[in-house]
Amino acid sequence: MSERNTLIRSLHDLGLAAWFGGSLMGAVGLNGAARSEGATRTATARISSSGWAKWTPVNAAAIGVHLFGSGGMLAADAPRITTQQGAAAATLAKTLVTGAALAVTAYSRVLGKQVELASSDAPEDVEKAAEHPIDTDKAQRRLTYAQWAVPALTGCLVVLSALHGEQQRHAGHSQGMWQRVRSMSPHMPSAPDWYCTR
């Protein structure tokens, strides 16, 4: 591709970096610190829930930035995706993994809110928890799995983004080589689609 989409690509990459890095740090660092510092299971859940609640708005912003950048890149790359071999499959895979990451992120927040209410000592939270009692141990186990699934899925997105970049670079190199050859021989035709997109 001849035109650059630096801003859109930067939004895509920065949002994904924050989503992946924040979820990994939370699963490793925040939860680990909560287990070390919490004297009881309730205290551990309270520390962990407090940290995740503070991260949630930043994480939501990062996801929004990533999705905005992804939409812009999809629009910019549409001609290449429809013609280059393997590009459509990689785009579909990336879309499916993004959907799964979004679903798991939302599910982990729902579970996290349940654990947060169950471990809170604020009167209004205690009242809400009493109205909707949950199995705290089961919710905590599911939350742990979900919190590890998010960095796993977003890590896959990082790999798929790298694949997209390699495909785009290959297409650009192919077209560039043909244009250099053509400049040495003005009578040659423009680069055919099969050459630029294979």
PDB file of C-alpha atoms in Angstrom:
ATOM      1  CA  MET A   1       0.000   0.000   0.000  1.00  0.00           C
ATOM      2  CA  SER A   2       1.376   3.364  -0.950  1.00  0.00           C
ATOM      3  CA  GLU A   3      -0.408   5.526   1.649  1.00  0.00           C
ATOM      4  CA  ARG A   4       0.455   5.430   5.316  1.00  0.00           C
ATOM      5  CA  ASN A   5      -2.047   5.023   8.150  1.00  0.00           C
ATOM      6  CA  THR A   6       0.245   5.804  11.061  1.00  0.00           C
ATOM      7  CA  LEU A   7      -2.372   7.319  13.374  1.00  0.00           C
ATOM      8  CA  ILE A   8      -4.889   4.516  12.900  1.00  0.00           C
ATOM      9  CA  ARG A   9      -2.209   1.841  13.276  1.00  0.00           C
ATOM     10  CA  SER A  10      -0.882   3.571  16.420  1.00  0.00           C
ATOM     11  CA  LEU A  11      -4.353   3.633  17.994  1.00  0.00           C
ATOM     12  CA  HIS A  12      -4.786  -0.049  17.147  1.00  0.00           C
ATOM     13  CA  ASP A  13      -1.408  -1.008  18.621  1.00  0.00           C
ATOM     14  CA  LEU A  14      -1.481   1.207  21.718  1.00  0.00           C
ATOM     15  CA  GLY A  15      -4.982   0.098  22.670  1.00  0.00           C
ATOM     16  CA  LEU A  16      -4.065  -3.559  22.246  1.00  0.00           C
ATOM     17  CA  ALA A  17      -0.819  -3.091  24.190  1.00  0.00           C
ATOM     18  CA  ALA A  18      -2.678  -1.591  27.144  1.00  0.00           C
ATOM     19  CA  TRP A  19      -5.376  -4.271  27.009  1.00  0.00           C
ATOM     20  CA  PHE A  20      -2.833  -7.108  26.928  1.00  0.00           C
ATOM     21  CA  GLY A  21      -0.328  -5.598  29.339  1.00  0.00           C
ATOM     22  CA  GLY A  22      -2.896  -4.456  31.886  1.00  0.00           C
ATOM     23  CA  SER A  23      -4.661  -7.812  31.963  1.00  0.00           C
ATOM     24  CA  LEU A  24      -1.371  -9.700  32.303  1.00  0.00           C
ATOM     25  CA  MET A  25      -0.120  -7.393  35.068  1.00  0.00           C
ATOM     26  CA  GLY A  26      -3.435  -7.777  36.893  1.00  0.00           C
ATOM     27  CA  ALA A  27      -3.410 -11.573  36.681  1.00  0.00           C
ATOM     28  CA  VAL A  28       0.216 -11.820  37.794  1.00  0.00           C
ATOM     29  CA  GLY A  29       1.002  -8.747  39.875  1.00  0.00           C
ATOM     30  CA  LEU A  30      -2.253  -7.487  41.353  1.00  0.00           C
ATOM     31  CA  ASN A  31      -3.733 -10.884  42.175  1.00  0.00           C
ATOM     32  CA  GLY A  32      -0.380 -12.116  43.440  1.00  0.00           C
ATOM     33  CA  ALA A  33       0.038  -9.077  45.703  1.00  0.00           C
ATOM     34  CA  ALA A  34      -3.504  -9.508  47.006  1.00  0.00           C
ATOM     35  CA  ARG A  35      -2.788 -13.136  47.924  1.00  0.00           C
ATOM     36  CA  SER A  36       0.414 -12.091  49.705  1.00  0.00           C
ATOM     37  CA  GLU A  37      -1.092  -9.185  51.627  1.00  0.00           C
ATOM     38  CA  GLY A  38      -4.596 -10.449  52.358  1.00  0.00           C
ATOM     39  CA  ALA A  39      -4.788 -12.025  55.804  1.00  0.00           C
ATOM     40  CA  THR A  40      -8.074 -13.743  54.972  1.00  0.00           C
ATOM     41  CA  ARG A  41      -9.822 -14.877  51.809  1.00  0.00           C
ATOM     42  CA  THR A  42     -12.231 -11.949  52.094  1.00  0.00           C
ATOM     43  CA  ALA A  43      -9.369  -9.468  52.513  1.00  0.00           C
ATOM     44  CA  THR A  44      -7.585 -10.939  49.499  1.00  0.00           C
ATOM     45  CA  ALA A  45     -10.727 -10.598  47.383  1.00  0.00           C
ATOM     46  CA  ARG A  46     -11.237  -7.036  48.624  1.00  0.00           C
ATOM     47  CA  ILE A  47      -7.682  -5.935  47.707  1.00  0.00           C
ATOM     48  CA  SER A  48      -7.835  -7.587  44.303  1.00  0.00           C
ATOM     49  CA  SER A  49     -11.317  -6.222  43.555  1.00  0.00           C
ATOM     50  CA  SER A  50     -10.265  -2.698  44.488  1.00  0.00           C
ATOM     51  CA  GLY A  51      -7.323  -2.798  42.077  1.00  0.00           C
ATOM     52  CA  TRP A  52      -9.341  -4.254  39.199  1.00  0.00           C
ATOM     53  CA  ALA A  53     -12.109  -1.674  39.742  1.00  0.00           C
ATOM     54  CA  LYS A  54      -9.575   1.165  39.410  1.00  0.00           C
ATOM     55  CA  TRP A  55      -8.175  -0.383  36.217  1.00  0.00           C
ATOM     56  CA  THR A  56     -11.584  -0.941  34.568  1.00  0.00           C
ATOM     57  CA  PRO A  57     -12.089   2.604  33.147  1.00  0.00           C
ATOM     58  CA  VAL A  58      -8.574   2.645  31.693  1.00  0.00           C
ATOM     59  CA  ASN A  59      -9.072  -0.813  30.244  1.00  0.00           C
ATOM     60  CA  ALA A  60     -12.395   0.230  28.684  1.00  0.00           C
ATOM     61  CA  ALA A  61     -10.698   3.248  27.094  1.00  0.00           C
ATOM     62  CA  ALA A  62      -7.868   1.054  25.779  1.00  0.00           C
ATOM     63  CA  ILE A  63     -10.342  -1.391  24.240  1.00  0.00           C
ATOM     64  CA  GLY A  64     -12.255   1.478  22.631  1.00  0.00           C
ATOM     65  CA  VAL A  65      -9.067   2.943  21.160  1.00  0.00           C
ATOM     66  CA  HIS A  66      -8.048  -0.483  19.850  1.00  0.00           C
ATOM     67  CA  LEU A  67     -11.431  -1.122  18.236  1.00  0.00           C
ATOM     68  CA  PHE A  68     -11.433   2.329  16.626  1.00  0.00           C
ATOM     69  CA  GLY A  69      -7.973   1.682  15.219  1.00  0.00           C
ATOM     70  CA  SER A  70      -9.006  -1.803  14.075  1.00  0.00           C
ATOM     71  CA  GLY A  71     -11.981  -0.385  12.181  1.00  0.00           C
ATOM     72  CA  GLY A  72      -9.791   2.207  10.483  1.00  0.00           C
ATOM     73  CA  MET A  73      -7.209  -0.396   9.492  1.00  0.00           C
ATOM     74  CA  LEU A  74      -9.919  -2.696   8.162  1.00  0.00           C
ATOM     75  CA  ALA A  75     -11.272   0.095   5.963  1.00  0.00           C
ATOM     76  CA  ALA A  76      -7.786   1.045   4.742  1.00  0.00           C
ATOM     77  CA  ASP A  77      -6.786  -2.568   4.040  1.00  0.00           C
ATOM     78  CA  ALA A  78     -10.068  -3.658   2.428  1.00  0.00           C
ATOM     79  CA  PRO A  79      -8.674  -3.843  -1.141  1.00  0.00           C
ATOM     80  CA  ARG A  80      -5.713  -5.943  -0.013  1.00  0.00           C
ATOM     81  CA  ILE A  81      -7.851  -8.200   2.166  1.00  0.00           C
ATOM     82  CA  THR A  82     -10.150  -9.056  -0.733  1.00  0.00           C
ATOM     83  CA  THR A  83      -7.330  -9.869  -3.148  1.00  0.00           C
ATOM     84  CA  GLN A  84      -4.234 -11.033  -1.258  1.00  0.00           C
ATOM     85  CA  GLN A  85      -4.018 -14.736  -0.578  1.00  0.00           C
ATOM     86  CA  GLY A  86      -4.369 -15.486   3.155  1.00  0.00           C
ATOM     87  CA  ALA A  87      -5.325 -11.928   4.148  1.00  0.00           C
ATOM     88  CA  ALA A  88      -9.067 -12.638   4.446  1.00  0.00           C
ATOM     89  CA  ALA A  89      -8.466 -15.734   6.592  1.00  0.00           C
ATOM     90  CA  ALA A  90      -6.128 -13.810   8.907  1.00  0.00           C
ATOM     91  CA  THR A  91      -8.663 -10.985   9.188  1.00  0.00           C
ATOM     92  CA  LEU A  92     -11.461 -13.439  10.034  1.00  0.00           C
ATOM     93  CA  ALA A  93      -9.294 -15.138  12.661  1.00  0.00           C
ATOM     94  CA  LYS A  94      -8.413 -11.784  14.187  1.00  0.00           C
ATOM     95  CA  THR A  95     -12.078 -10.754  14.273  1.00  0.00           C
ATOM     96  CA  LEU A  96     -13.116 -13.988  15.999  1.00  0.00           C
ATOM     97  CA  VAL A  97     -10.323 -13.742  18.591  1.00  0.00           C
ATOM     98  CA  THR A  98     -11.195 -10.077  19.233  1.00  0.00           C
ATOM     99  CA  GLY A  99     -14.826 -11.066  19.839  1.00  0.00           C
ATOM    100  CA  ALA A 100     -13.746 -13.814  22.227  1.00  0.00           C
ATOM    101  CA  ALA A 101     -11.426 -11.431  24.102  1.00  0.00           C
ATOM    102  CA  LEU A 102     -14.223  -8.872  24.439  1.00  0.00           C
ATOM    103  CA  ALA A 103     -16.645 -11.515  25.725  1.00  0.00           C
ATOM    104  CA  VAL A 104     -14.181 -12.880  28.290  1.00  0.00           C
ATOM    105  CA  THR A 105     -13.250  -9.361  29.412  1.00  0.00           C
ATOM    106  CA  ALA A 106     -16.917  -8.512  29.967  1.00  0.00           C
ATOM    107  CA  TYR A 107     -17.534 -11.832  31.746  1.00  0.00           C
ATOM    108  CA  SER A 108     -14.557 -11.308  34.046  1.00  0.00           C
ATOM    109  CA  ARG A 109     -15.879  -7.860  34.966  1.00  0.00           C
ATOM    110  CA  VAL A 110     -19.298  -9.313  35.832  1.00  0.00           C
ATOM    111  CA  LEU A 111     -17.658 -11.962  38.022  1.00  0.00           C
ATOM    112  CA  GLY A 112     -15.340  -9.358  39.509  1.00  0.00           C
ATOM    113  CA  LYS A 113     -18.285  -7.162  40.464  1.00  0.00           C
ATOM    114  CA  GLN A 114     -19.968 -10.128  42.151  1.00  0.00           C
ATOM    115  CA  VAL A 115     -16.843 -10.923  44.162  1.00  0.00           C
ATOM    116  CA  GLU A 116     -16.403  -7.228  44.955  1.00  0.00           C
ATOM    117  CA  LEU A 117     -19.915  -6.990  46.395  1.00  0.00           C
ATOM    118  CA  ALA A 118     -19.562 -10.251  48.320  1.00  0.00           C
ATOM    119  CA  SER A 119     -16.289  -9.139  49.944  1.00  0.00           C
ATOM    120  CA  SER A 120     -17.277  -5.524  50.665  1.00  0.00           C
ATOM    121  CA  ASP A 121     -18.113  -4.341  54.160  1.00  0.00           C
ATOM    122  CA  ALA A 122     -19.988  -1.224  52.989  1.00  0.00           C
ATOM    123  CA  PRO A 123     -23.623  -1.414  54.170  1.00  0.00           C
ATOM    124  CA  GLU A 124     -25.126  -0.792  50.719  1.00  0.00           C
ATOM    125  CA  ASP A 125     -22.908  -3.484  49.180  1.00  0.00           C
ATOM    126  CA  VAL A 126     -23.776  -5.955  51.936  1.00  0.00           C
ATOM    127  CA  GLU A 127     -27.454  -5.315  51.234  1.00  0.00           C
ATOM    128  CA  LYS A 128     -27.005  -5.856  47.488  1.00  0.00           C
ATOM    129  CA  ALA A 129     -25.003  -9.044  48.113  1.00  0.00           C
ATOM    130  CA  ALA A 130     -27.776 -10.351  50.376  1.00  0.00           C
ATOM    131  CA  GLU A 131     -30.369  -9.726  47.653  1.00  0.00           C
ATOM    132  CA  HIS A 132     -28.300 -11.664  45.092  1.00  0.00           C
ATOM    133  CA  PRO A 133     -26.288 -14.285  46.998  1.00  0.00           C
ATOM    134  CA  ILE A 134     -23.557 -16.094  45.054  1.00  0.00           C
ATOM    135  CA  ASP A 135     -21.168 -18.970  45.622  1.00  0.00           C
ATOM    136  CA  THR A 136     -18.091 -16.819  46.265  1.00  0.00           C
ATOM    137  CA  ASP A 137     -15.588 -19.654  45.915  1.00  0.00           C
ATOM    138  CA  LYS A 138     -17.009 -20.739  42.564  1.00  0.00           C
ATOM    139  CA  ALA A 139     -17.153 -17.152  41.309  1.00  0.00           C
ATOM    140  CA  GLN A 140     -13.544 -16.566  42.407  1.00  0.00           C
ATOM    141  CA  ARG A 141     -12.337 -19.699  40.573  1.00  0.00           C
ATOM    142  CA  ARG A 142     -14.159 -18.696  37.395  1.00  0.00           C
ATOM    143  CA  LEU A 143     -12.800 -15.167  37.730  1.00  0.00           C
ATOM    144  CA  THR A 144      -9.238 -16.465  37.977  1.00  0.00           C
ATOM    145  CA  TYR A 145      -9.651 -18.499  34.782  1.00  0.00           C
ATOM    146  CA  ALA A 146     -11.227 -15.545  32.970  1.00  0.00           C
ATOM    147  CA  GLN A 147      -8.504 -13.151  34.099  1.00  0.00           C
ATOM    148  CA  TRP A 148      -5.853 -15.484  32.651  1.00  0.00           C
ATOM    149  CA  ALA A 149      -7.851 -16.039  29.456  1.00  0.00           C
ATOM    150  CA  VAL A 150      -7.839 -12.313  28.614  1.00  0.00           C
ATOM    151  CA  PRO A 151      -4.035 -11.953  28.260  1.00  0.00           C
ATOM    152  CA  ALA A 152      -3.945 -15.283  26.412  1.00  0.00           C
ATOM    153  CA  LEU A 153      -6.485 -14.081  23.851  1.00  0.00           C
ATOM    154  CA  THR A 154      -5.048 -10.575  23.515  1.00  0.00           C
ATOM    155  CA  GLY A 155      -1.596 -12.132  23.144  1.00  0.00           C
ATOM    156  CA  CYS A 156      -3.011 -14.083  20.189  1.00  0.00           C
ATOM    157  CA  LEU A 157      -4.210 -10.743  18.786  1.00  0.00           C
ATOM    158  CA  VAL A 158      -0.658  -9.387  19.019  1.00  0.00           C
ATOM    159  CA  VAL A 159       0.572 -12.376  16.989  1.00  0.00           C
ATOM    160  CA  LEU A 160      -2.209 -12.004  14.402  1.00  0.00           C
ATOM    161  CA  SER A 161      -1.430  -8.283  14.096  1.00  0.00           C
ATOM    162  CA  ALA A 162       2.191  -9.164  13.399  1.00  0.00           C
ATOM    163  CA  LEU A 163       1.004 -11.588  10.701  1.00  0.00           C
ATOM    164  CA  HIS A 164      -1.103  -8.825   9.140  1.00  0.00           C
ATOM    165  CA  GLY A 165       1.919  -6.545   9.102  1.00  0.00           C
ATOM    166  CA  GLU A 166       4.043  -9.190   7.392  1.00  0.00           C
ATOM    167  CA  GLN A 167       1.361  -9.762   4.756  1.00  0.00           C
ATOM    168  CA  GLN A 168       1.089  -6.042   4.085  1.00  0.00           C
ATOM    169  CA  ARG A 169       4.876  -5.693   3.874  1.00  0.00           C
ATOM    170  CA  HIS A 170       5.045  -8.568   1.387  1.00  0.00           C
ATOM    171  CA  ALA A 171       2.387  -6.949  -0.800  1.00  0.00           C
ATOM    172  CA  GLY A 172       4.181  -3.612  -0.665  1.00  0.00           C
ATOM    173  CA  HIS A 173       7.533  -5.163  -1.575  1.00  0.00           C
ATOM    174  CA  SER A 174       6.031  -7.028  -4.501  1.00  0.00           C
ATOM    175  CA  GLN A 175       4.442  -3.903  -5.907  1.00  0.00           C
ATOM    176  CA  GLY A 176       7.588  -1.864  -5.266  1.00  0.00           C
ATOM    177  CA  MET A 177       9.805  -4.330  -7.149  1.00  0.00           C
ATOM    178  CA  TRP A 178       7.466  -4.322 -10.139  1.00  0.00           C
ATOM    179  CA  GLN A 179       7.401  -0.511 -10.186  1.00  0.00           C
ATOM    180  CA  ARG A 180      11.227  -0.362 -10.139  1.00  0.00           C
ATOM    181  CA  VAL A 181      11.426  -2.772 -13.059  1.00  0.00           C
ATOM    182  CA  ARG A 182       8.786  -0.781 -14.907  1.00  0.00           C
ATOM    183  CA  SER A 183      10.690   2.485 -14.353  1.00  0.00           C
ATOM    184  CA  MET A 184      13.696   0.953 -16.131  1.00  0.00           C
ATOM    185  CA  SER A 185      11.476  -0.103 -19.023  1.00  0.00           C
ATOM    186  CA  PRO A 186       8.653   2.446 -19.582  1.00  0.00           C
ATOM    187  CA  HIS A 187       6.851   0.187 -22.046  1.00  0.00           C
ATOM    188  CA  MET A 188       6.039  -2.460 -19.428  1.00  0.00           C
ATOM    189  CA  PRO A 189       2.443  -2.581 -18.121  1.00  0.00           C
ATOM    190  CA  SER A 190       1.395  -1.752 -14.565  1.00  0.00           C
ATOM    191  CA  ALA A 191       1.833  -4.429 -11.947  1.00  0.00           C
ATOM    192  CA  PRO A 192      -0.856  -7.083 -12.376  1.00  0.00           C
ATOM    193  CA  ASP A 193      -3.099  -7.981  -9.462  1.00  0.00           C
ATOM    194  CA  TRP A 194      -1.797 -11.542  -9.266  1.00  0.00           C
ATOM    195  CA  TYR A 195       1.738 -10.257  -8.760  1.00  0.00           C
ATOM    196  CA  CYS A 196       0.929  -7.685  -6.102  1.00  0.00           C
ATOM    197  CA  THR A 197      -1.415  -9.838  -4.098  1.00  0.00           C
ATOM    198  CA  ARG A 198      -0.154 -13.354  -4.202  1.00  0.00           C
TER     199      ARG A 198
END
